[in-house]
Amino acid sequence: MATQGQVITCKAAVAWEPNKPLVIEDVQVAPPQAGEVRLKILFTALCHTDAYTWSGKDPEGLFPCILGHEAAGIVESVGEGVTEVQPGDHVIPCYTAECRECKFCKSGKTNLCSKVREATGVGVMLGDRKSRFSINGTPIYHFMGTSTFSQYTVVHDVSVAKIDPKAPLEKVCLLGCGVTTGLGAVWNTAKVEPGSIVAVFGLGTVGLAVAEGAKAAGASRIIGIDIDNNKFDRAKNFGVTEFVNPKDHQKPIQQVIMDLTDGGVDYSFECIGNVSVMRSALECCHKGWGTSVIVGVAAAGQEISTRPFQLVTGRVWKGTAFGGFKSRTQVPWLVDKYMKKEIKVDEYITHTMTLGEINEAFDLLHEGSCLRCVLEMHT
Ligand SMILES: NC(=O)c1ccc[n+]([C@@H]2O[C@H](COP(=O)([O-])OP(=O)(O)OC[C@H]3O[C@@H](n4cnc5c(N)ncnc54)[C@H](O)[C@@H]3O)[C@@H](O)[C@H]2O)c1
Ligand SMILES: N[C@@H](CCC(=O)N[C@@H](CSCO)C(=O)NCC(=O)O)C(=O)O
Ligand SMILES: [Zn+2]
Ligand SMILES: [Zn+2]
């Protein structure tokens, strides 16, 4: 049955309140308006940022909402004026938009785009500042401009990356966030050179993708730091050459790393979201040139600190969103790299479940053994 122009009723996991179990509801998804695209989401993974917003600690978290931002699907229908995708196209929704027209997009200095960001930060669509999701007339907020924990979602056209239709959607959904972010943190934000010594704090999906990116960039040593000893064996497969557990040392971890590296690393990456570790990651960098990249998302109210002397003496503190990748342009390129077996993706998927099992999937995410859990949306 043709669904174009019709309201679609489908299943979605709704976060009614912070920290309360998600509820699988019948949700009405309105047709896309001008500049919008309605997607059939086939697979979505869970990311720690979904858990963070669900926890209530995200200042942009609005409830009730439909979370989810690491997914892949097929275009169901498009609104007026949409020219770059059409029904049937295989796509990855992108929480970092790319309009190619705004001051940010044209700057050549950042992957951030301002066109829809204000609207996506308050859970609505840009056109009419309303949500396309409702349950019996009650609006449900969008999240990150993606809301992929729904069998159908509506996104802005500037937030849709069209990809190779031969790519397995159950795998490449991961390129919608974690893996892409880690690779890009190394390649775009830090620009790690061959021979560099790299420290990665936190060996979850993002940290492992940083290690993978650093290996590909020719790093000579990749030091993985995690408080869970079980992380090391797996991390070796992603390029980590040495493992340090801060719990095994009396000295501050930055001192341990400096002692191991004749004065500090060339690049460090914080992939946890812990502001005290962010300080350690900066301070384990080499005097004169060491650069530290913040990737982890810390809760509202948290602040970073260090002695300004750390920066005066040449260390550089940076951050990255979506690894600095331009979403619509470069996500298809990453999919192609995956198809050519130049980057890993399958290796990050430790579990697969269904939409109906989403609460159990979140429980798993907090266990050390789980990297990414992919949900099949239409079983
Ligand atoms: N900036 C971005 O664009 C972006 C994109 C995706 C994810 N993120 C954020 O990146 C972070 C990492 O995501 P993930 O999915 O890899 O998370 P994860 O929870 O799977 O990995 C975190 C790792 O850090 C370890 N850890 C926890 N506390 C530690 C400590 N004090 N010292 C050392 N290790 C410690 C854990 O054992 C775990 O292995 C999250 O904060 C997530 O929200 C940011
Ligand atoms: N709403 C949060 C910000 C969270 C955040 O920093 N998000 C990252 C992506 S995390 C993906 O897992 C990001 O891209 N930030 C840039 C942006 O949101 O424009 C808060 O306010 O704390
Ligand atoms: Zn994410
Ligand atoms: Zn833009």
Tab-separated table of C-alpha atoms and ligand atoms in Angstrom:
chain	number	residue	atom	x	y	z
A	1	MET	CA	0.000	0.000	0.000
A	2	ALA	CA	1.331	3.440	-0.907
A	3	THR	CA	2.161	5.403	2.219
A	4	GLN	CA	3.352	8.607	0.568
A	5	GLY	CA	1.443	11.620	1.900
A	6	GLN	CA	-0.232	9.500	4.598
A	7	VAL	CA	0.342	9.417	8.323
A	8	ILE	CA	2.179	6.182	9.140
A	9	THR	CA	1.476	4.423	12.417
A	10	CYS	CA	4.433	2.310	13.486
A	11	LYS	CA	6.317	1.052	16.516
A	12	ALA	CA	8.785	3.285	18.315
A	13	ALA	CA	10.577	3.223	21.659
A	14	VAL	CA	9.413	6.278	23.567
A	15	ALA	CA	11.343	7.820	26.461
A	16	TRP	CA	8.496	9.304	28.493
A	17	GLU	CA	10.689	10.404	31.393
A	18	PRO	CA	14.393	10.360	32.271
A	19	ASN	CA	15.622	6.947	33.373
A	20	LYS	CA	12.209	5.256	33.154
A	21	PRO	CA	12.190	2.185	30.863
A	22	LEU	CA	11.509	2.986	27.226
A	23	VAL	CA	8.019	1.977	26.128
A	24	ILE	CA	7.274	0.467	22.715
A	25	GLU	CA	4.321	2.524	21.503
A	26	ASP	CA	2.232	2.890	18.356
A	27	VAL	CA	3.401	6.270	17.099
A	28	GLN	CA	1.923	8.398	14.324
A	29	VAL	CA	4.573	9.729	11.955
A	30	ALA	CA	3.359	12.636	9.803
A	31	PRO	CA	4.402	12.965	6.144
A	32	PRO	CA	7.546	14.956	5.408
A	33	GLN	CA	7.064	18.664	4.732
A	34	ALA	CA	9.183	20.867	2.451
A	35	GLY	CA	12.865	20.048	2.812
A	36	GLU	CA	12.145	16.921	4.847
A	37	VAL	CA	12.549	13.203	4.247
A	38	ARG	CA	10.675	10.297	5.823
A	39	LEU	CA	12.847	7.247	6.386
A	40	LYS	CA	12.069	3.627	7.068
A	41	ILE	CA	14.691	2.763	9.666
A	42	LEU	CA	15.826	-0.843	9.218
A	43	PHE	CA	18.651	-1.043	11.742
A	44	THR	CA	19.759	1.156	14.598
A	45	ALA	CA	22.574	0.771	17.076
A	46	LEU	CA	22.644	2.179	20.594
A	47	CYS	CA	25.244	4.795	21.525
A	48	HIS	CA	26.222	6.003	24.978
A	49	THR	CA	24.984	9.458	24.045
A	50	ASP	CA	21.427	8.035	23.860
A	51	ALA	CA	21.914	6.695	27.385
A	52	TYR	CA	23.310	10.055	28.498
A	53	THR	CA	20.274	11.991	27.261
A	54	TRP	CA	17.901	9.365	28.620
A	55	SER	CA	19.597	9.788	32.046
A	56	GLY	CA	18.309	13.367	32.229
A	57	LYS	CA	21.798	14.910	32.386
A	58	ASP	CA	21.722	16.384	28.878
A	59	PRO	CA	20.609	20.032	28.918
A	60	GLU	CA	19.106	19.414	25.482
A	61	GLY	CA	17.173	16.353	26.658
A	62	LEU	CA	13.416	16.869	26.256
A	63	PHE	CA	10.729	14.371	27.203
A	64	PRO	CA	8.755	12.589	25.910
A	65	CYS	CA	11.094	11.885	23.024
A	66	ILE	CA	12.288	9.217	20.625
A	67	LEU	CA	16.039	8.720	21.036
A	68	GLY	CA	18.482	7.064	18.606
A	69	HIS	CA	21.029	8.441	16.154
A	70	GLU	CA	23.213	5.601	14.792
A	71	ALA	CA	21.156	3.946	12.073
A	72	ALA	CA	20.536	3.055	8.454
A	73	GLY	CA	17.392	2.833	6.378
A	74	ILE	CA	15.567	3.536	3.150
A	75	VAL	CA	13.837	6.711	1.983
A	76	GLU	CA	10.043	6.163	2.152
A	77	SER	CA	8.975	9.572	0.816
A	78	VAL	CA	10.267	13.093	0.388
A	79	GLY	CA	8.756	16.525	0.921
A	80	GLU	CA	8.510	19.394	-1.520
A	81	GLY	CA	11.788	20.659	-2.919
A	82	VAL	CA	13.861	17.635	-1.930
A	83	THR	CA	16.093	16.797	-4.862
A	84	GLU	CA	19.097	14.880	-3.585
A	85	VAL	CA	17.322	11.728	-2.415
A	86	GLN	CA	14.261	9.853	-3.595
A	87	PRO	CA	12.105	6.977	-2.345
A	88	GLY	CA	14.073	3.752	-2.307
A	89	ASP	CA	17.488	5.331	-1.725
A	90	HIS	CA	19.602	3.696	0.975
A	91	VAL	CA	20.682	6.245	3.542
A	92	ILE	CA	22.323	6.955	6.871
A	93	PRO	CA	20.657	9.735	8.898
A	94	CYS	CA	23.254	12.171	10.240
A	95	TYR	CA	22.931	14.164	13.451
A	96	THR	CA	25.540	16.560	12.096
A	97	ALA	CA	23.845	18.151	9.085
A	98	GLU	CA	25.622	19.510	6.018
A	99	CYS	CA	23.704	22.176	4.100
A	100	ARG	CA	26.736	23.406	2.091
A	101	GLU	CA	25.335	26.955	2.238
A	102	CYS	CA	25.639	28.261	5.800
A	103	LYS	CA	28.554	30.202	7.248
A	104	PHE	CA	29.874	27.055	8.940
A	105	CYS	CA	29.623	24.818	5.878
A	106	LYS	CA	31.282	27.444	3.690
A	107	SER	CA	34.074	28.204	6.180
A	108	GLY	CA	36.163	25.184	5.233
A	109	LYS	CA	37.108	25.108	8.921
A	110	THR	CA	34.481	22.890	10.528
A	111	ASN	CA	31.980	20.101	9.892
A	112	LEU	CA	29.383	21.782	12.098
A	113	CYS	CA	26.401	23.167	10.174
A	114	SER	CA	24.017	25.777	11.526
A	115	LYS	CA	21.043	25.293	9.201
A	116	VAL	CA	18.915	23.007	11.373
A	117	ARG	CA	20.957	22.747	14.590
A	118	GLU	CA	18.813	25.117	16.649
A	119	ALA	CA	15.625	23.227	15.774
A	120	THR	CA	17.159	19.778	16.340
A	121	GLY	CA	18.407	20.954	19.744
A	122	VAL	CA	14.826	21.591	20.839
A	123	GLY	CA	13.335	18.455	19.323
A	124	VAL	CA	11.377	19.942	16.412
A	125	MET	CA	11.564	20.357	12.633
A	126	LEU	CA	12.859	23.657	11.262
A	127	GLY	CA	9.931	24.419	8.934
A	128	ASP	CA	7.096	24.845	11.420
A	129	ARG	CA	8.922	24.239	14.715
A	130	LYS	CA	6.722	21.213	15.354
A	131	SER	CA	7.319	17.511	15.791
A	132	ARG	CA	6.276	14.965	13.151
A	133	PHE	CA	5.761	12.343	15.887
A	134	SER	CA	2.616	12.038	17.978
A	135	ILE	CA	0.674	9.512	19.994
A	136	ASN	CA	-3.063	10.089	19.762
A	137	GLY	CA	-2.439	13.808	19.310
A	138	THR	CA	0.280	14.200	21.976
A	139	PRO	CA	3.495	15.437	20.335
A	140	ILE	CA	6.667	13.449	20.983
A	141	TYR	CA	9.970	15.316	20.614
A	142	HIS	CA	12.599	14.427	18.031
A	143	PHE	CA	16.191	13.810	19.216
A	144	MET	CA	19.416	14.965	17.524
A	145	GLY	CA	17.426	15.439	14.327
A	146	THR	CA	17.372	11.659	13.825
A	147	SER	CA	15.132	9.721	16.310
A	148	THR	CA	16.081	6.333	14.957
A	149	PHE	CA	14.411	4.247	17.677
A	150	SER	CA	11.305	4.415	15.489
A	151	GLN	CA	10.419	2.226	12.510
A	152	TYR	CA	9.803	5.464	10.581
A	153	THR	CA	11.294	8.881	11.242
A	154	VAL	CA	11.299	12.303	9.606
A	155	VAL	CA	14.601	14.149	9.143
A	156	HIS	CA	15.789	17.284	7.368
A	157	ASP	CA	17.123	16.684	3.858
A	158	VAL	CA	20.460	18.219	4.888
A	159	SER	CA	20.805	15.382	7.413
A	160	VAL	CA	20.618	12.450	4.998
A	161	ALA	CA	23.667	10.727	3.507
A	162	LYS	CA	22.840	8.615	0.440
A	163	ILE	CA	24.984	5.484	0.377
A	164	ASP	CA	25.848	2.538	-1.870
A	165	PRO	CA	22.702	0.366	-2.039
A	166	LYS	CA	24.904	-2.739	-1.942
A	167	ALA	CA	26.205	-1.877	1.540
A	168	PRO	CA	24.739	-4.077	4.322
A	169	LEU	CA	22.573	-1.714	6.354
A	170	GLU	CA	22.792	-3.940	9.428
A	171	LYS	CA	26.524	-3.149	9.534
A	172	VAL	CA	27.007	0.329	8.106
A	173	CYS	CA	24.474	1.799	10.517
A	174	LEU	CA	27.492	2.102	12.839
A	175	LEU	CA	28.950	4.733	10.531
A	176	GLY	CA	26.171	7.053	11.751
A	177	CYS	CA	28.168	7.792	14.905
A	178	GLY	CA	30.726	5.883	16.974
A	179	VAL	CA	33.120	4.382	14.429
A	180	THR	CA	33.060	7.484	12.241
A	181	THR	CA	33.725	9.714	15.234
A	182	GLY	CA	36.769	7.756	16.375
A	183	LEU	CA	38.347	7.554	12.912
A	184	GLY	CA	37.694	11.222	12.222
A	185	ALA	CA	39.071	12.348	15.582
A	186	VAL	CA	42.421	10.953	14.411
A	187	TRP	CA	42.328	11.798	10.704
A	188	ASN	CA	40.530	15.149	10.701
A	189	THR	CA	40.824	16.694	14.155
A	190	ALA	CA	44.261	15.601	15.368
A	191	LYS	CA	45.746	14.772	11.960
A	192	VAL	CA	48.053	12.145	13.450
A	193	GLU	CA	51.288	11.694	11.457
A	194	PRO	CA	53.234	8.478	10.837
A	195	GLY	CA	55.515	7.582	13.746
A	196	SER	CA	53.399	9.386	16.357
A	197	ILE	CA	52.893	8.086	19.884
A	198	VAL	CA	49.193	8.037	20.713
A	199	ALA	CA	47.281	7.535	23.984
A	200	VAL	CA	43.628	6.474	23.920
A	201	PHE	CA	41.643	6.875	27.142
A	202	GLY	CA	38.620	4.542	27.129
A	203	LEU	CA	38.491	1.438	24.954
A	204	GLY	CA	34.814	1.324	24.003
A	205	THR	CA	33.707	1.651	20.372
A	206	VAL	CA	34.908	5.232	20.042
A	207	GLY	CA	38.294	4.550	21.625
A	208	LEU	CA	38.825	1.427	19.523
A	209	ALA	CA	37.979	3.379	16.368
A	210	VAL	CA	40.551	5.971	17.448
A	211	ALA	CA	43.090	3.143	17.773
A	212	GLU	CA	42.107	1.805	14.357
A	213	GLY	CA	42.454	5.269	12.829
A	214	ALA	CA	45.816	5.824	14.541
A	215	LYS	CA	47.139	2.503	13.240
A	216	ALA	CA	46.033	3.426	9.721
A	217	ALA	CA	47.757	6.802	10.132
A	218	GLY	CA	51.017	5.020	10.916
A	219	ALA	CA	51.291	5.661	14.668
A	220	SER	CA	54.323	3.866	16.124
A	221	ARG	CA	52.822	3.240	19.580
A	222	ILE	CA	49.157	3.229	20.588
A	223	ILE	CA	48.738	3.152	24.355
A	224	GLY	CA	45.254	2.116	25.497
A	225	ILE	CA	44.121	3.214	28.961
A	226	ASP	CA	41.074	1.651	30.598
A	227	ILE	CA	39.992	0.713	34.112
A	228	ASP	CA	38.719	-2.655	32.845
A	229	ASN	CA	41.538	-5.164	32.249
A	230	ASN	CA	39.292	-7.245	29.995
A	231	LYS	CA	39.430	-4.491	27.353
A	232	PHE	CA	43.028	-5.112	26.326
A	233	ASP	CA	42.802	-8.408	24.415
A	234	ARG	CA	40.111	-7.068	22.124
A	235	ALA	CA	41.863	-3.715	21.775
A	236	LYS	CA	44.973	-5.376	20.296
A	237	ASN	CA	42.893	-6.296	17.225
A	238	PHE	CA	42.148	-2.603	16.697
A	239	GLY	CA	45.809	-1.534	16.897
A	240	VAL	CA	46.447	-0.902	20.609
A	241	THR	CA	50.071	-1.875	21.283
A	242	GLU	CA	50.273	-1.306	25.058
A	243	PHE	CA	47.748	-1.305	27.853
A	244	VAL	CA	47.723	0.712	31.069
A	245	ASN	CA	45.170	0.367	33.853
A	246	PRO	CA	45.243	3.457	36.103
A	247	LYS	CA	44.168	1.237	39.011
A	248	ASP	CA	47.505	-0.601	38.835
A	249	HIS	CA	49.472	2.574	39.593
A	250	GLN	CA	49.984	4.821	42.604
A	251	LYS	CA	51.122	7.777	40.491
A	252	PRO	CA	48.679	9.940	38.516
A	253	ILE	CA	48.046	8.328	35.135
A	254	GLN	CA	49.515	11.316	33.267
A	255	GLN	CA	52.823	10.784	35.084
A	256	VAL	CA	52.731	7.060	34.265
A	257	ILE	CA	52.255	7.816	30.559
A	258	MET	CA	54.962	10.502	30.545
A	259	ASP	CA	57.426	8.081	32.143
A	260	LEU	CA	56.561	5.445	29.530
A	261	THR	CA	57.085	7.831	26.626
A	262	ASP	CA	60.134	9.970	27.430
A	263	GLY	CA	58.115	13.054	28.270
A	264	GLY	CA	54.651	12.471	26.856
A	265	VAL	CA	52.623	11.434	23.845
A	266	ASP	CA	52.191	13.313	20.582
A	267	TYR	CA	48.426	12.858	20.616
A	268	SER	CA	45.868	11.777	23.206
A	269	PHE	CA	42.140	11.159	22.925
A	270	GLU	CA	39.573	11.150	25.735
A	271	CYS	CA	36.830	8.706	24.762
A	272	ILE	CA	34.947	8.388	28.058
A	273	GLY	CA	33.215	11.647	28.978
A	274	ASN	CA	35.026	12.069	32.324
A	275	VAL	CA	36.356	15.581	32.963
A	276	SER	CA	39.080	14.406	35.320
A	277	VAL	CA	40.353	11.987	32.645
A	278	MET	CA	40.199	14.860	30.134
A	279	ARG	CA	42.728	16.688	32.317
A	280	SER	CA	44.965	13.613	32.502
A	281	ALA	CA	44.734	13.200	28.727
A	282	LEU	CA	45.923	16.775	28.195
A	283	GLU	CA	48.665	16.569	30.784
A	284	CYS	CA	50.165	13.332	29.424
A	285	CYS	CA	50.901	15.157	26.159
A	286	HIS	CA	54.462	16.118	25.266
A	287	LYS	CA	55.611	19.638	26.134
A	288	GLY	CA	55.856	21.893	23.099
A	289	TRP	CA	53.510	20.085	20.729
A	290	GLY	CA	51.313	17.379	22.280
A	291	THR	CA	47.661	17.653	21.266
A	292	SER	CA	44.732	16.234	23.212
A	293	VAL	CA	41.323	15.700	21.633
A	294	ILE	CA	38.160	15.520	23.746
A	295	VAL	CA	35.680	13.087	22.204
A	296	GLY	CA	33.685	11.983	25.256
A	297	VAL	CA	30.487	13.814	26.185
A	298	ALA	CA	30.383	15.065	29.777
A	299	ALA	CA	27.162	15.881	31.603
A	300	ALA	CA	25.738	19.367	32.133
A	301	GLY	CA	27.492	21.192	34.946
A	302	GLN	CA	30.796	19.376	34.447
A	303	GLU	CA	33.796	21.553	33.611
A	304	ILE	CA	37.363	20.916	32.519
A	305	SER	CA	40.381	22.467	34.194
A	306	THR	CA	44.151	22.483	34.040
A	307	ARG	CA	46.980	24.887	34.795
A	308	PRO	CA	47.161	27.415	31.951
A	309	PHE	CA	50.911	26.673	32.054
A	310	GLN	CA	50.075	23.369	30.302
A	311	LEU	CA	48.932	25.362	27.267
A	312	VAL	CA	51.555	28.095	27.619
A	313	THR	CA	54.135	25.340	27.256
A	314	GLY	CA	52.721	24.180	23.977
A	315	ARG	CA	50.117	21.533	24.655
A	316	VAL	CA	46.938	21.952	22.596
A	317	TRP	CA	43.426	21.099	23.768
A	318	LYS	CA	40.806	20.327	21.091
A	319	GLY	CA	37.427	18.656	20.742
A	320	THR	CA	35.600	16.867	17.988
A	321	ALA	CA	31.987	16.325	16.924
A	322	PHE	CA	31.310	13.423	14.539
A	323	GLY	CA	35.076	13.231	14.077
A	324	GLY	CA	35.099	16.399	12.020
A	325	PHE	CA	33.534	14.556	9.068
A	326	LYS	CA	31.255	16.451	6.668
A	327	SER	CA	28.297	14.136	6.920
A	328	ARG	CA	26.539	14.068	3.545
A	329	THR	CA	29.804	14.209	1.629
A	330	GLN	CA	31.967	11.878	3.669
A	331	VAL	CA	29.689	9.219	5.183
A	332	PRO	CA	29.182	7.698	1.692
A	333	TRP	CA	32.987	7.739	1.300
A	334	LEU	CA	33.361	5.843	4.586
A	335	VAL	CA	30.769	3.315	3.443
A	336	ASP	CA	32.833	2.821	0.277
A	337	LYS	CA	35.968	2.325	2.376
A	338	TYR	CA	34.119	-0.324	4.369
A	339	MET	CA	32.987	-2.045	1.171
A	340	LYS	CA	36.627	-2.122	0.044
A	341	LYS	CA	37.549	-3.626	3.445
A	342	GLU	CA	39.715	-0.614	4.273
A	343	ILE	CA	37.980	0.030	7.611
A	344	LYS	CA	36.415	-2.305	10.153
A	345	VAL	CA	32.762	-2.128	11.086
A	346	ASP	CA	31.541	-5.694	11.730
A	347	GLU	CA	34.113	-6.107	14.498
A	348	TYR	CA	32.401	-3.466	16.648
A	349	ILE	CA	29.067	-5.307	16.642
A	350	THR	CA	28.985	-7.589	19.656
A	351	HIS	CA	25.205	-8.080	19.924
A	352	THR	CA	22.086	-7.981	17.741
A	353	MET	CA	18.555	-7.690	19.126
A	354	THR	CA	15.123	-6.384	18.150
A	355	LEU	CA	13.378	-3.069	18.826
A	356	GLY	CA	11.183	-4.811	21.402
A	357	GLU	CA	14.307	-5.734	23.368
A	358	ILE	CA	15.668	-2.196	23.542
A	359	ASN	CA	15.685	-1.914	27.338
A	360	GLU	CA	17.691	-5.138	27.621
A	361	ALA	CA	19.989	-3.779	24.916
A	362	PHE	CA	20.662	-0.668	27.038
A	363	ASP	CA	21.423	-2.901	30.034
A	364	LEU	CA	23.989	-4.687	27.860
A	365	LEU	CA	25.545	-1.400	26.777
A	366	HIS	CA	26.598	-0.796	30.357
A	367	GLU	CA	28.375	-4.153	30.507
A	368	GLY	CA	32.039	-4.234	29.595
A	369	SER	CA	31.613	-6.953	26.956
A	370	CYS	CA	29.261	-4.930	24.729
A	371	LEU	CA	30.619	-2.571	22.109
A	372	ARG	CA	27.688	-1.972	19.809
A	373	CYS	CA	24.292	-3.686	19.893
A	374	VAL	CA	22.363	-3.401	16.607
A	375	LEU	CA	18.563	-3.535	16.751
A	376	GLU	CA	16.567	-5.017	13.910
A	377	MET	CA	13.585	-2.673	13.629
A	378	HIS	CA	10.968	-4.646	11.708
A	379	THR	CA	10.806	-8.155	13.196
B	1	LIG	N1	32.099	13.784	20.199
B	1	LIG	C1	31.323	12.980	19.503
B	1	LIG	O1	30.926	13.296	18.373
B	1	LIG	C2	30.912	11.650	20.058
B	1	LIG	C3	30.383	10.665	19.234
B	1	LIG	C4	30.078	9.420	19.788
B	1	LIG	C5	30.250	9.196	21.130
B	1	LIG	N2	30.737	10.177	21.913
B	1	LIG	C6	30.993	9.960	23.342
B	1	LIG	O2	32.200	9.231	23.439
B	1	LIG	C7	32.236	8.547	24.688
B	1	LIG	C8	32.664	7.112	24.468
B	1	LIG	O3	31.676	6.395	23.786
B	1	LIG	P1	31.742	4.782	23.722
B	1	LIG	O4	30.536	4.353	23.013
B	1	LIG	O5	33.063	4.327	23.244
B	1	LIG	O6	31.619	4.474	25.302
B	1	LIG	P2	31.950	3.186	26.166
B	1	LIG	O7	31.247	3.355	27.470
B	1	LIG	O8	31.720	1.945	25.387
B	1	LIG	O9	33.524	3.261	26.414
B	1	LIG	C9	34.075	3.952	27.483
B	1	LIG	C10	35.270	3.157	28.009
B	1	LIG	O10	35.900	3.942	29.011
B	1	LIG	C11	36.288	3.104	30.088
B	1	LIG	N3	36.412	3.953	31.274
B	1	LIG	C12	35.427	4.417	32.084
B	1	LIG	N4	35.952	5.204	33.054
B	1	LIG	C13	37.288	5.235	32.847
B	1	LIG	C14	38.381	5.877	33.503
B	1	LIG	N5	38.180	6.662	34.566
B	1	LIG	N6	39.626	5.700	33.012
B	1	LIG	C15	39.845	4.909	31.926
B	1	LIG	N7	38.837	4.258	31.250
B	1	LIG	C16	37.597	4.426	31.722
B	1	LIG	C17	35.200	2.041	30.147
B	1	LIG	O11	35.667	0.860	30.796
B	1	LIG	C18	34.908	1.816	28.656
B	1	LIG	O12	35.736	0.802	28.130
B	1	LIG	C19	30.850	8.737	25.301
B	1	LIG	O13	30.939	9.816	26.222
B	1	LIG	C20	29.993	9.139	24.114
B	1	LIG	O14	28.868	9.893	24.533
B	1	LIG	C21	31.083	11.394	21.404
B	2	LIG	N1	23.328	17.846	23.952
B	2	LIG	C1	24.595	17.632	24.563
B	2	LIG	C2	25.709	17.651	23.560
B	2	LIG	C3	26.090	16.281	23.219
B	2	LIG	C4	27.218	16.290	22.209
B	2	LIG	O1	28.271	16.877	22.438
B	2	LIG	N2	26.975	15.625	21.108
B	2	LIG	C5	28.002	15.399	20.107
B	2	LIG	C6	27.660	14.134	19.408
B	2	LIG	S1	27.629	12.752	20.512
B	2	LIG	C7	27.168	11.508	19.510
B	2	LIG	O2	27.143	10.355	20.200
B	2	LIG	C8	28.014	16.481	19.053
B	2	LIG	O3	28.090	16.254	17.867
B	2	LIG	N3	28.004	17.694	19.453
B	2	LIG	C9	27.948	18.824	18.571
B	2	LIG	C10	26.539	19.333	18.446
B	2	LIG	O4	25.677	18.808	19.186
B	2	LIG	O5	26.286	20.218	17.633
B	2	LIG	C11	24.882	18.640	25.639
B	2	LIG	O6	24.350	19.765	25.529
B	2	LIG	O7	25.609	18.289	26.585
B	3	ZN	ZN	26.579	8.559	19.225
B	4	ZN	ZN	25.452	24.305	6.778
